mmCIF file of C-alpha atoms in Angstrom:
data_model
loop_
_atom_site.group_PDB
_atom_site.id
_atom_site.type_symbol
_atom_site.label_atom_id
_atom_site.label_comp_id
_atom_site.label_asym_id
_atom_site.label_seq_id
_atom_site.Cartn_x
_atom_site.Cartn_y
_atom_site.Cartn_z
ATOM 1 C CA MET A 28 -6.754 -20.901 -8.587
ATOM 2 C CA THR A 29 -9.122 -21.743 -11.990
ATOM 3 C CA ALA A 30 -10.512 -19.997 -14.862
ATOM 4 C CA ASP A 31 -13.610 -20.061 -13.884
ATOM 5 C CA GLY A 32 -13.225 -18.569 -10.108
ATOM 6 C CA ARG A 33 -13.704 -21.774 -8.527
ATOM 7 C CA SER A 34 -11.888 -23.041 -5.930
ATOM 8 C CA ILE A 35 -9.014 -25.683 -6.541
ATOM 9 C CA GLY A 36 -8.902 -28.639 -3.762
ATOM 10 C CA GLN A 37 -12.455 -28.120 -3.007
ATOM 11 C CA PRO A 38 -13.941 -30.955 -1.671
ATOM 12 C CA ALA A 39 -17.215 -32.425 -2.218
ATOM 13 C CA THR A 40 -18.206 -33.847 1.570
ATOM 14 C CA ALA A 41 -18.792 -31.803 4.534
ATOM 15 C CA ARG A 42 -16.201 -32.911 6.453
ATOM 16 C CA GLY A 43 -13.828 -32.517 4.105
ATOM 17 C CA GLN A 44 -14.999 -29.104 3.725
ATOM 18 C CA LYS A 45 -13.928 -28.599 7.382
ATOM 19 C CA THR A 46 -10.628 -30.187 6.832
ATOM 20 C CA ARG A 47 -9.579 -27.752 3.989
ATOM 21 C CA GLN A 48 -10.960 -24.551 5.740
ATOM 22 C CA ARG A 49 -8.398 -25.895 8.688
ATOM 23 C CA LEU A 50 -6.006 -26.280 7.064
ATOM 24 C CA LEU A 51 -6.241 -22.532 5.272
ATOM 25 C CA GLU A 52 -6.774 -21.242 8.781
ATOM 26 C CA ALA A 53 -3.630 -22.777 9.676
ATOM 27 C CA ALA A 54 -2.064 -21.661 6.890
ATOM 28 C CA GLU A 55 -3.135 -17.422 7.614
ATOM 29 C CA THR A 56 -1.056 -18.156 10.927
ATOM 30 C CA VAL A 57 1.825 -19.532 9.515
ATOM 31 C CA PHE A 58 2.124 -17.555 6.444
ATOM 32 C CA GLY A 59 1.458 -14.833 8.463
ATOM 33 C CA GLU A 60 3.720 -15.425 11.143
ATOM 34 C CA GLU A 61 6.587 -17.280 9.209
ATOM 35 C CA GLY A 62 6.607 -15.658 6.111
ATOM 36 C CA PHE A 63 5.889 -17.979 2.875
ATOM 37 C CA ASP A 64 9.787 -18.782 2.732
ATOM 38 C CA ARG A 65 10.204 -20.057 6.014
ATOM 39 C CA ALA A 66 6.513 -21.534 6.546
ATOM 40 C CA SER A 67 6.546 -25.320 6.040
ATOM 41 C CA ILE A 68 3.606 -27.419 5.366
ATOM 42 C CA THR A 69 4.368 -29.717 8.597
ATOM 43 C CA ALA A 70 3.575 -26.620 10.256
ATOM 44 C CA ILE A 71 0.389 -25.788 8.798
ATOM 45 C CA THR A 72 -0.965 -29.761 8.849
ATOM 46 C CA GLY A 73 0.419 -29.804 13.016
ATOM 47 C CA MET A 74 -1.602 -26.325 13.398
ATOM 48 C CA ALA A 75 -4.333 -27.858 11.636
ATOM 49 C CA GLY A 76 -4.253 -31.104 13.606
ATOM 50 C CA VAL A 77 -4.111 -32.981 10.241
ATOM 51 C CA ALA A 78 -1.563 -35.937 9.135
ATOM 52 C CA GLN A 79 1.436 -34.112 6.728
ATOM 53 C CA GLY A 80 -0.251 -36.709 3.821
ATOM 54 C CA THR A 81 -4.126 -35.452 4.089
ATOM 55 C CA PHE A 82 -2.474 -31.664 3.051
ATOM 56 C CA TYR A 83 -2.052 -33.210 -0.352
ATOM 57 C CA LEU A 84 -5.655 -34.169 -1.150
ATOM 58 C CA TYR A 85 -6.249 -29.927 -0.609
ATOM 59 C CA PHE A 86 -3.400 -28.861 -2.109
ATOM 60 C CA PRO A 87 -0.425 -29.717 -4.832
ATOM 61 C CA ASP A 88 2.188 -27.650 -2.496
ATOM 62 C CA LYS A 89 2.801 -25.006 -0.678
ATOM 63 C CA LYS A 90 1.993 -22.021 -3.253
ATOM 64 C CA ALA A 91 -1.174 -23.904 -3.395
ATOM 65 C CA VAL A 92 -2.413 -23.101 -0.331
ATOM 66 C CA PHE A 93 -0.773 -19.670 -0.133
ATOM 67 C CA VAL A 94 -2.370 -18.714 -3.230
ATOM 68 C CA GLU A 95 -5.882 -20.313 -2.269
ATOM 69 C CA LEU A 96 -5.768 -18.462 1.239
ATOM 70 C CA VAL A 97 -5.321 -15.051 -0.626
ATOM 71 C CA ARG A 98 -8.222 -15.773 -2.416
ATOM 72 C CA GLU A 99 -10.299 -16.938 0.848
ATOM 73 C CA LEU A 100 -8.621 -13.449 2.275
ATOM 74 C CA SER A 101 -10.195 -11.611 -0.890
ATOM 75 C CA SER A 102 -13.783 -13.070 -0.849
ATOM 76 C CA GLY A 103 -13.912 -12.734 2.800
ATOM 77 C CA LEU A 104 -13.281 -9.224 2.738
ATOM 78 C CA ARG A 105 -15.702 -8.920 -0.087
ATOM 79 C CA ARG A 106 -18.917 -10.740 1.944
ATOM 80 C CA ALA A 107 -18.190 -9.053 5.148
ATOM 81 C CA THR A 108 -18.126 -5.335 3.144
ATOM 82 C CA ALA A 109 -21.352 -6.397 1.341
ATOM 83 C CA ALA A 110 -23.201 -7.802 4.223
ATOM 84 C CA ALA A 111 -22.488 -4.091 6.073
ATOM 85 C CA VAL A 112 -23.628 -1.923 3.305
ATOM 86 C CA GLU A 113 -26.196 -4.305 2.744
ATOM 87 C CA GLY A 114 -29.819 -2.282 1.656
ATOM 88 C CA LEU A 115 -27.982 0.603 2.008
ATOM 89 C CA THR A 116 -28.472 2.753 -0.811
ATOM 90 C CA ASP A 117 -26.454 6.773 -0.102
ATOM 91 C CA ARG A 118 -23.083 5.980 -1.724
ATOM 92 C CA MET A 119 -21.502 7.931 1.086
ATOM 93 C CA GLU A 120 -23.029 5.712 3.886
ATOM 94 C CA ILE A 121 -22.168 2.807 1.873
ATOM 95 C CA GLU A 122 -18.548 4.194 2.169
ATOM 96 C CA GLU A 123 -18.356 5.186 5.283
ATOM 97 C CA ARG A 124 -19.337 1.703 6.540
ATOM 98 C CA GLY A 125 -17.678 -0.510 4.079
ATOM 99 C CA PHE A 126 -14.293 1.472 5.200
ATOM 100 C CA ARG A 127 -15.440 0.049 8.992
ATOM 101 C CA ALA A 128 -15.911 -3.467 7.809
ATOM 102 C CA PHE A 129 -12.557 -3.390 6.178
ATOM 103 C CA PHE A 130 -11.017 -2.301 9.354
ATOM 104 C CA GLU A 131 -12.911 -4.521 11.395
ATOM 105 C CA PHE A 132 -11.443 -7.398 8.912
ATOM 106 C CA ALA A 133 -8.174 -6.748 8.970
ATOM 107 C CA TYR A 134 -8.490 -6.367 12.858
ATOM 108 C CA SER A 135 -9.710 -9.892 13.050
ATOM 109 C CA HIS A 136 -7.554 -11.014 10.259
ATOM 110 C CA ARG A 137 -4.554 -9.671 11.916
ATOM 111 C CA ASN A 138 -1.935 -11.408 9.244
ATOM 112 C CA LEU A 139 -4.402 -10.260 6.301
ATOM 113 C CA TYR A 140 -1.545 -7.292 5.855
ATOM 114 C CA ARG A 141 1.119 -9.962 5.819
ATOM 115 C CA ILE A 142 -0.089 -11.897 3.512
ATOM 116 C CA VAL A 143 -1.521 -9.589 0.783
ATOM 117 C CA ARG A 144 2.077 -7.947 0.505
ATOM 118 C CA GLN A 145 3.764 -11.260 0.528
ATOM 119 C CA ALA A 146 1.993 -12.252 -2.589
ATOM 120 C CA GLU A 147 3.458 -9.791 -4.397
ATOM 121 C CA PHE A 148 6.897 -12.009 -3.782
ATOM 122 C CA VAL A 149 5.396 -14.972 -3.805
ATOM 123 C CA ASP A 150 2.979 -14.835 -6.943
ATOM 124 C CA GLU A 151 2.375 -11.593 -8.582
ATOM 125 C CA GLU A 152 -0.230 -12.548 -10.255
ATOM 126 C CA VAL A 153 -3.121 -13.265 -7.326
ATOM 127 C CA PHE A 154 -1.594 -10.278 -5.603
ATOM 128 C CA ARG A 155 -2.925 -8.325 -8.963
ATOM 129 C CA TRP A 156 -6.040 -10.003 -8.711
ATOM 130 C CA TYR A 157 -6.515 -9.370 -5.450
ATOM 131 C CA TYR A 158 -6.543 -5.412 -5.859
ATOM 132 C CA ARG A 159 -8.261 -5.654 -8.732
ATOM 133 C CA ARG A 160 -11.414 -7.998 -7.815
ATOM 134 C CA LEU A 161 -11.406 -5.510 -5.039
ATOM 135 C CA ALA A 162 -11.384 -2.609 -7.336
ATOM 136 C CA GLU A 163 -14.390 -3.935 -9.932
ATOM 137 C CA GLY A 164 -16.730 -3.608 -7.479
ATOM 138 C CA TYR A 165 -16.226 -0.237 -6.892
ATOM 139 C CA VAL A 166 -15.519 0.764 -9.708
ATOM 140 C CA ALA A 167 -19.390 -0.591 -10.451
ATOM 141 C CA GLY A 168 -20.601 0.994 -7.339
ATOM 142 C CA ILE A 169 -19.031 4.554 -8.248
ATOM 143 C CA GLU A 170 -20.104 4.796 -11.736
ATOM 144 C CA GLN A 171 -24.094 3.879 -10.698
ATOM 145 C CA ALA A 172 -23.610 6.962 -8.449
ATOM 146 C CA ILE A 173 -22.015 8.839 -11.028
ATOM 147 C CA SER A 174 -24.787 8.086 -13.374
ATOM 148 C CA ALA A 175 -27.020 8.855 -10.037
ATOM 149 C CA GLY A 176 -25.957 12.552 -9.483
ATOM 150 C CA GLU A 177 -24.480 11.279 -6.087
ATOM 151 C CA VAL A 178 -21.242 11.507 -7.154
ATOM 152 C CA ARG A 179 -18.960 14.289 -9.400
ATOM 153 C CA PRO A 180 -18.014 12.706 -12.406
ATOM 154 C CA LEU A 181 -14.521 11.837 -11.455
ATOM 155 C CA ASP A 182 -12.460 8.782 -13.192
ATOM 156 C CA ALA A 183 -14.456 5.891 -11.458
ATOM 157 C CA GLU A 184 -10.924 3.629 -11.090
ATOM 158 C CA CYS A 185 -8.784 6.406 -10.004
ATOM 159 C CA ILE A 186 -11.647 6.959 -7.281
ATOM 160 C CA ALA A 187 -11.713 3.164 -6.282
ATOM 161 C CA TYR A 188 -7.714 3.146 -6.045
ATOM 162 C CA CYS A 189 -7.645 6.338 -4.215
ATOM 163 C CA PHE A 190 -10.452 5.040 -1.802
ATOM 164 C CA MET A 191 -8.320 1.656 -1.541
ATOM 165 C CA GLY A 192 -5.192 3.299 -0.805
ATOM 166 C CA ALA A 193 -6.396 5.332 1.405
ATOM 167 C CA ALA A 194 -7.974 2.781 3.825
ATOM 168 C CA ASP A 195 -5.057 0.541 3.457
ATOM 169 C CA PHE A 196 -2.701 2.948 4.446
ATOM 170 C CA LEU A 197 -5.258 4.073 7.755
ATOM 171 C CA GLY A 198 -5.591 0.237 8.115
ATOM 172 C CA MET A 199 -1.867 0.021 8.392
ATOM 173 C CA ARG A 200 -1.276 2.738 10.395
ATOM 174 C CA TRP A 201 -3.610 2.009 12.909
ATOM 175 C CA VAL A 202 -4.425 -1.955 12.835
ATOM 176 C CA LEU A 203 -1.038 -3.484 11.632
ATOM 177 C CA TRP A 204 1.369 -0.603 13.446
ATOM 178 C CA ASN A 205 -0.797 -0.201 16.781
ATOM 179 C CA ASP A 206 -2.548 -3.172 16.835
ATOM 180 C CA ARG A 207 -5.921 -1.120 17.566
ATOM 181 C CA LEU A 208 -9.247 -0.292 14.864
ATOM 182 C CA PRO A 209 -8.680 3.676 14.210
ATOM 183 C CA PRO A 210 -9.988 6.039 16.705
ATOM 184 C CA GLU A 211 -12.978 7.462 15.747
ATOM 185 C CA GLU A 212 -11.537 10.907 14.946
ATOM 186 C CA VAL A 213 -9.656 9.514 12.596
ATOM 187 C CA ILE A 214 -12.688 7.635 10.659
ATOM 188 C CA GLN A 215 -14.539 10.740 10.806
ATOM 189 C CA SER A 216 -11.936 12.681 9.080
ATOM 190 C CA MET A 217 -11.634 10.175 6.411
ATOM 191 C CA VAL A 218 -14.985 9.707 6.099
ATOM 192 C CA ALA A 219 -15.310 13.477 5.720
ATOM 193 C CA PHE A 220 -12.493 13.994 3.354
ATOM 194 C CA MET A 221 -13.667 11.295 0.932
ATOM 195 C CA ARG A 222 -17.300 13.263 1.035
ATOM 196 C CA HIS A 223 -16.565 16.273 0.301
ATOM 197 C CA GLY A 224 -14.173 14.453 -2.457
ATOM 198 C CA ILE A 225 -16.750 12.798 -4.244
ATOM 199 C CA ASP A 226 -19.896 14.463 -2.977
ATOM 200 C CA ALA A 227 -21.916 15.914 -6.102
ATOM 201 C CA ARG A 228 -24.875 17.175 -4.142
ATOM 202 C CA PRO A 229 -24.370 20.648 -2.942
ATOM 203 C CA ALA A 230 -24.226 20.897 0.817
ATOM 204 C CA PRO A 231 -24.822 23.505 3.724
ATOM 205 C CA GLU A 232 -21.501 22.310 5.087
ATOM 206 C CA ALA A 233 -20.189 21.773 1.628
ATOM 207 C CA ALA A 234 -17.429 24.149 2.729
ATOM 208 C CA GLY A 235 -16.821 24.555 5.933
ATOM 209 C CA GLY A 236 -15.109 22.005 9.155
ATOM 210 C CA GLU A 237 -17.050 18.655 10.307
ATOM 211 C CA MET B 10 21.187 3.672 10.254
ATOM 212 C CA THR B 11 22.172 5.903 13.080
ATOM 213 C CA ALA B 12 20.464 7.914 15.969
ATOM 214 C CA ASP B 13 20.508 11.241 14.458
ATOM 215 C CA GLY B 14 19.738 10.046 11.213
ATOM 216 C CA ARG B 15 23.319 10.359 9.539
ATOM 217 C CA SER B 16 23.851 7.441 7.175
ATOM 218 C CA ILE B 17 26.021 4.851 7.896
ATOM 219 C CA GLY B 18 29.361 3.623 6.207
ATOM 220 C CA GLN B 19 29.311 7.500 4.531
ATOM 221 C CA PRO B 20 33.192 8.128 3.559
ATOM 222 C CA ALA B 21 35.087 11.130 4.059
ATOM 223 C CA THR B 22 36.408 11.789 0.330
ATOM 224 C CA ALA B 23 34.965 12.188 -3.437
ATOM 225 C CA ARG B 24 36.005 9.209 -4.546
ATOM 226 C CA GLY B 25 34.499 6.963 -1.800
ATOM 227 C CA GLN B 26 30.917 8.993 -2.076
ATOM 228 C CA LYS B 27 30.873 8.084 -5.769
ATOM 229 C CA THR B 28 32.282 4.262 -5.280
ATOM 230 C CA ARG B 29 29.494 3.997 -2.266
ATOM 231 C CA GLN B 30 27.235 5.787 -4.590
ATOM 232 C CA ARG B 31 28.087 3.104 -7.304
ATOM 233 C CA LEU B 32 27.306 0.331 -4.946
ATOM 234 C CA LEU B 33 23.311 1.793 -3.563
ATOM 235 C CA GLU B 34 22.436 1.770 -7.415
ATOM 236 C CA ALA B 35 23.578 -1.290 -8.340
ATOM 237 C CA ALA B 36 21.530 -2.570 -4.539
ATOM 238 C CA GLU B 37 18.694 -0.856 -6.060
ATOM 239 C CA THR B 38 18.784 -2.913 -9.280
ATOM 240 C CA VAL B 39 20.038 -6.120 -7.745
ATOM 241 C CA PHE B 40 17.416 -5.949 -5.035
ATOM 242 C CA GLY B 41 14.784 -4.624 -7.123
ATOM 243 C CA GLU B 42 15.195 -7.821 -9.595
ATOM 244 C CA GLU B 43 16.396 -10.689 -7.127
ATOM 245 C CA GLY B 44 14.867 -9.586 -4.141
ATOM 246 C CA PHE B 45 16.594 -9.047 -0.653
ATOM 247 C CA ASP B 46 16.939 -13.518 0.019
ATOM 248 C CA ARG B 47 18.560 -14.042 -3.240
ATOM 249 C CA ALA B 48 20.525 -11.512 -3.819
ATOM 250 C CA SER B 49 24.183 -11.348 -3.364
ATOM 251 C CA ILE B 50 26.723 -9.098 -2.196
ATOM 252 C CA THR B 51 28.790 -10.582 -5.058
ATOM 253 C CA ALA B 52 26.025 -9.492 -7.382
ATOM 254 C CA ILE B 53 26.214 -5.670 -6.231
ATOM 255 C CA THR B 54 29.808 -5.289 -6.551
ATOM 256 C CA GLY B 55 29.586 -7.533 -9.849
ATOM 257 C CA MET B 56 27.403 -4.418 -11.433
ATOM 258 C CA ALA B 57 28.580 -1.530 -9.603
ATOM 259 C CA GLY B 58 32.228 -2.309 -11.007
ATOM 260 C CA VAL B 59 34.056 -3.005 -7.649
ATOM 261 C CA ALA B 60 36.272 -5.783 -5.864
ATOM 262 C CA GLN B 61 34.124 -7.515 -3.389
ATOM 263 C CA GLY B 62 36.484 -6.878 -0.645
ATOM 264 C CA THR B 63 35.275 -2.650 -1.127
ATOM 265 C CA PHE B 64 31.692 -3.450 -0.415
ATOM 266 C CA TYR B 65 32.839 -4.012 3.285
ATOM 267 C CA LEU B 66 34.516 -0.822 3.236
ATOM 268 C CA TYR B 67 31.009 0.765 3.125
ATOM 269 C CA PHE B 68 28.793 -1.915 4.559
ATOM 270 C CA PRO B 69 29.219 -4.558 7.269
ATOM 271 C CA ASP B 70 26.408 -7.052 5.558
ATOM 272 C CA LYS B 71 23.612 -7.042 3.056
ATOM 273 C CA LYS B 72 21.364 -6.123 5.584
ATOM 274 C CA ALA B 73 22.664 -2.815 5.903
ATOM 275 C CA VAL B 74 23.058 -1.554 2.468
ATOM 276 C CA PHE B 75 19.739 -2.564 1.850
ATOM 277 C CA VAL B 76 18.563 -0.435 4.777
ATOM 278 C CA GLU B 77 20.713 2.333 3.721
ATOM 279 C CA LEU B 78 19.066 1.891 0.243
ATOM 280 C CA VAL B 79 15.738 2.891 1.693
ATOM 281 C CA ARG B 80 16.933 5.624 3.464
ATOM 282 C CA GLU B 81 18.035 6.924 0.480
ATOM 283 C CA LEU B 82 15.352 6.825 -1.554
ATOM 284 C CA SER B 83 13.439 8.164 0.800
ATOM 285 C CA SER B 84 15.639 11.112 0.816
ATOM 286 C CA GLY B 85 15.085 11.112 -2.780
ATOM 287 C CA LEU B 86 11.895 11.023 -3.306
ATOM 288 C CA ARG B 87 11.736 14.224 -0.139
ATOM 289 C CA ARG B 88 14.189 16.057 -2.213
ATOM 290 C CA ALA B 89 12.185 15.725 -5.671
ATOM 291 C CA THR B 90 9.057 16.426 -4.024
ATOM 292 C CA ALA B 91 10.862 19.368 -2.406
ATOM 293 C CA ALA B 92 12.307 20.929 -5.281
ATOM 294 C CA ALA B 93 8.890 20.525 -7.456
ATOM 295 C CA VAL B 94 6.735 22.468 -4.609
ATOM 296 C CA GLU B 95 9.702 25.283 -4.525
ATOM 297 C CA GLY B 96 8.452 28.655 -4.235
ATOM 298 C CA LEU B 97 4.573 27.130 -4.073
ATOM 299 C CA THR B 98 2.227 28.590 -1.037
ATOM 300 C CA ASP B 99 -1.307 27.418 -2.497
ATOM 301 C CA ARG B 100 -1.614 23.787 -0.441
ATOM 302 C CA MET B 101 -3.958 22.605 -3.055
ATOM 303 C CA GLU B 102 -1.033 23.660 -6.013
ATOM 304 C CA ILE B 103 1.456 22.179 -3.711
ATOM 305 C CA GLU B 104 -0.143 18.434 -3.416
ATOM 306 C CA GLU B 105 -0.946 17.954 -7.038
ATOM 307 C CA ARG B 106 3.160 19.305 -8.202
ATOM 308 C CA GLY B 107 3.555 17.179 -5.067
ATOM 309 C CA PHE B 108 1.689 14.035 -6.459
ATOM 310 C CA ARG B 109 3.312 14.448 -10.109
ATOM 311 C CA ALA B 110 6.731 14.116 -8.687
ATOM 312 C CA PHE B 111 5.787 10.862 -6.626
ATOM 313 C CA PHE B 112 4.983 8.999 -9.877
ATOM 314 C CA GLU B 113 8.311 10.875 -11.878
ATOM 315 C CA PHE B 114 10.453 9.372 -8.937
ATOM 316 C CA ALA B 115 8.749 6.144 -8.776
ATOM 317 C CA TYR B 116 8.786 6.347 -12.933
ATOM 318 C CA SER B 117 12.836 6.657 -12.992
ATOM 319 C CA HIS B 118 12.845 4.497 -9.664
ATOM 320 C CA ARG B 119 11.399 1.653 -10.793
ATOM 321 C CA ASN B 120 12.432 -1.337 -8.054
ATOM 322 C CA LEU B 121 10.799 1.291 -5.414
ATOM 323 C CA TYR B 122 7.832 -0.186 -4.870
ATOM 324 C CA ARG B 123 9.530 -3.634 -4.522
ATOM 325 C CA ILE B 124 12.238 -2.522 -2.449
ATOM 326 C CA VAL B 125 10.031 -0.410 -0.060
ATOM 327 C CA ARG B 126 7.859 -3.514 0.183
ATOM 328 C CA GLN B 127 10.312 -5.922 0.982
ATOM 329 C CA ALA B 128 11.649 -3.640 3.745
ATOM 330 C CA GLU B 129 8.585 -4.872 5.682
ATOM 331 C CA PHE B 130 10.125 -8.237 5.608
ATOM 332 C CA VAL B 131 13.618 -7.454 5.902
ATOM 333 C CA ASP B 132 14.004 -4.943 8.661
ATOM 334 C CA GLU B 133 9.902 -3.315 9.782
ATOM 335 C CA GLU B 134 11.610 -1.082 11.806
ATOM 336 C CA VAL B 135 13.279 0.900 8.466
ATOM 337 C CA PHE B 136 9.876 0.236 6.899
ATOM 338 C CA ARG B 137 7.793 1.877 9.466
ATOM 339 C CA TRP B 138 10.140 4.809 9.325
ATOM 340 C CA TYR B 139 10.040 5.072 5.555
ATOM 341 C CA TYR B 140 6.235 5.729 5.708
ATOM 342 C CA ARG B 141 6.648 7.965 9.076
ATOM 343 C CA ARG B 142 9.079 9.834 7.812
ATOM 344 C CA LEU B 143 7.101 10.874 4.877
ATOM 345 C CA ALA B 144 3.679 11.197 6.990
ATOM 346 C CA GLU B 145 5.994 13.253 9.226
ATOM 347 C CA GLY B 146 6.811 16.678 6.278
ATOM 348 C CA TYR B 147 3.191 16.338 4.936
ATOM 349 C CA VAL B 148 1.468 16.426 8.180
ATOM 350 C CA ALA B 149 3.236 19.886 9.467
ATOM 351 C CA GLY B 150 2.189 20.893 5.543
ATOM 352 C CA ILE B 151 -1.945 20.107 6.229
ATOM 353 C CA GLU B 152 -1.728 21.596 9.938
ATOM 354 C CA GLN B 153 -0.250 24.860 8.574
ATOM 355 C CA ALA B 154 -2.771 24.960 5.955
ATOM 356 C CA ILE B 155 -5.739 23.999 8.394
ATOM 357 C CA SER B 156 -4.349 26.966 10.509
ATOM 358 C CA ALA B 157 -4.223 29.623 7.854
ATOM 359 C CA GLY B 158 -7.814 28.182 7.065
ATOM 360 C CA GLU B 159 -6.727 26.901 3.306
ATOM 361 C CA VAL B 160 -8.172 23.144 4.476
ATOM 362 C CA ARG B 161 -10.869 22.460 6.095
ATOM 363 C CA PRO B 162 -10.285 21.429 10.009
ATOM 364 C CA LEU B 163 -9.677 17.439 9.275
ATOM 365 C CA ASP B 164 -7.115 15.335 11.768
ATOM 366 C CA ALA B 165 -3.655 16.429 9.766
ATOM 367 C CA GLU B 166 -2.311 12.676 10.119
ATOM 368 C CA CYS B 167 -5.570 10.924 9.004
ATOM 369 C CA ILE B 168 -5.375 13.135 5.602
ATOM 370 C CA ALA B 169 -1.679 12.563 5.241
ATOM 371 C CA TYR B 170 -2.022 8.614 5.040
ATOM 372 C CA CYS B 171 -5.184 9.078 3.240
ATOM 373 C CA PHE B 172 -2.651 10.903 0.557
ATOM 374 C CA MET B 173 -0.055 8.702 0.784
ATOM 375 C CA GLY B 174 -1.959 5.709 0.232
ATOM 376 C CA ALA B 175 -3.937 7.184 -2.849
ATOM 377 C CA ALA B 176 -0.447 8.544 -4.117
ATOM 378 C CA ASP B 177 0.593 4.395 -3.508
ATOM 379 C CA PHE B 178 -2.656 2.616 -5.052
ATOM 380 C CA LEU B 179 -2.236 4.614 -8.027
ATOM 381 C CA GLY B 180 1.508 4.910 -8.390
ATOM 382 C CA MET B 181 0.820 1.108 -8.061
ATOM 383 C CA ARG B 182 -2.237 0.702 -10.573
ATOM 384 C CA TRP B 183 -0.376 2.655 -13.418
ATOM 385 C CA VAL B 184 3.673 2.548 -12.833
ATOM 386 C CA LEU B 185 4.263 -0.356 -11.226
ATOM 387 C CA TRP B 186 1.390 -2.742 -13.468
ATOM 388 C CA ASN B 187 1.214 -0.562 -16.702
ATOM 389 C CA ASP B 188 4.755 0.636 -16.766
ATOM 390 C CA ARG B 189 3.664 4.573 -17.370
ATOM 391 C CA LEU B 190 2.714 7.592 -15.813
ATOM 392 C CA PRO B 191 -1.005 7.746 -14.863
ATOM 393 C CA PRO B 192 -2.757 9.570 -17.678
ATOM 394 C CA GLU B 193 -3.354 12.992 -17.469
ATOM 395 C CA GLU B 194 -7.270 12.193 -16.640
ATOM 396 C CA VAL B 195 -6.781 9.915 -13.902
ATOM 397 C CA ILE B 196 -4.302 12.618 -12.457
ATOM 398 C CA GLN B 197 -7.046 15.281 -13.264
ATOM 399 C CA SER B 198 -9.655 13.364 -11.681
ATOM 400 C CA MET B 199 -7.417 12.382 -8.321
ATOM 401 C CA VAL B 200 -6.785 16.411 -7.400
ATOM 402 C CA ALA B 201 -10.251 17.313 -8.097
ATOM 403 C CA PHE B 202 -11.466 14.181 -5.468
ATOM 404 C CA MET B 203 -7.992 15.602 -3.197
ATOM 405 C CA ARG B 204 -8.805 19.548 -3.625
ATOM 406 C CA HIS B 205 -12.798 19.060 -3.037
ATOM 407 C CA GLY B 206 -11.845 16.601 -0.071
ATOM 408 C CA ILE B 207 -10.036 18.753 1.627
ATOM 409 C CA ASP B 208 -10.373 22.578 0.720
ATOM 410 C CA ALA B 209 -11.975 25.319 3.048
ATOM 411 C CA ARG B 210 -12.601 27.552 0.861
ATOM 412 C CA PRO B 211 -15.862 27.845 -0.974
ATOM 413 C CA ALA B 212 -14.997 27.950 -4.969
ATOM 414 C CA PRO B 213 -17.587 28.238 -7.305
ATOM 415 C CA GLU B 214 -17.467 24.933 -9.262
ATOM 416 C CA ALA B 215 -17.614 23.058 -5.353
ATOM 417 C CA ALA B 216 -20.350 20.478 -5.913
ATOM 418 C CA GLY B 217 -19.573 20.579 -10.052
ATOM 419 C CA GLY B 218 -17.554 17.913 -12.027
ATOM 420 C CA GLU B 219 -14.194 18.747 -13.749
#
């Protein structure tokens, strides 16, 4: 990755873009199924249907395509979440829609967990970047909601990591281990727990069950 | 591991126990620093100060000592948490002390994160067992508190995974990345968020800040 956040190997032509995208999609499957160490560039180009030499027009080596894949998954997840909450202003509604978008993203990117977790051992910098980048957007949203009196005055970064961790573990429990979206009652419990946890506005049901 | 949960290679004599413990402590350092693939039995026996042949009196191979290490870390964490909350009956106080015990355990077992996360790729069964075993105790405690009217009637397993995920991510953020326990204000925010999130009892400060 470059310092200004621009993706490496970003080609100028539409056809080049498409080839690069095919390589990244193949890499997502190969790294997810084989793991970084056992994955080969040959397997990636084979699955992408391009000549092995073509790979090097886009990425210098196996690690470079892996790092770029983590960055693409990060921006894909952030785009999916942003689209899901577009136009919403209520923080609690934003949280709920955002969690649902995360579970759906993990469900449609079945190797997301394996790839992000491998990143810790392949390139710790991009692993930390992945979570810090997600946290940044979260912190900004929570701080705004605190200023607006919508959310209790808690440490915004703490809440961001609590929410990300809770979503990550529920996604692991249901999407990764059980190959399905979390059941609706689980999502309802999660949302109720989080809403009560941060909501600053007294509500009639604030002390009762859902 | 055996089906009845008994540890493998558990020796009968006190001296044997001590050697086994030395091997596991060395394995914790070697697997944490080198990673499973690069770690060698020679490095483990060298650090433990025992002959290489001695290793095989306790463990059949590298994977066996790794799996046993994950199980020992799990029981060590559960023992530390149980000791920290001994005699307490208030669920919120139990949660707070439990989180503090977890952060302290992670701080004194600096390779905990790297080892548990590697487990996903070394032996997925023991990786899932690690979190499921932690969740079990949690679920039982939360269900009891729900029955007692102390905790809102939410899905107990959902809350257990939310809490474990939140603690895991805050531990990653502070203990793993910053080499320190989370600052007191972060712990206070976490506890306030979780308390409001599940507490069924109306409290005067329920809608305010901490």
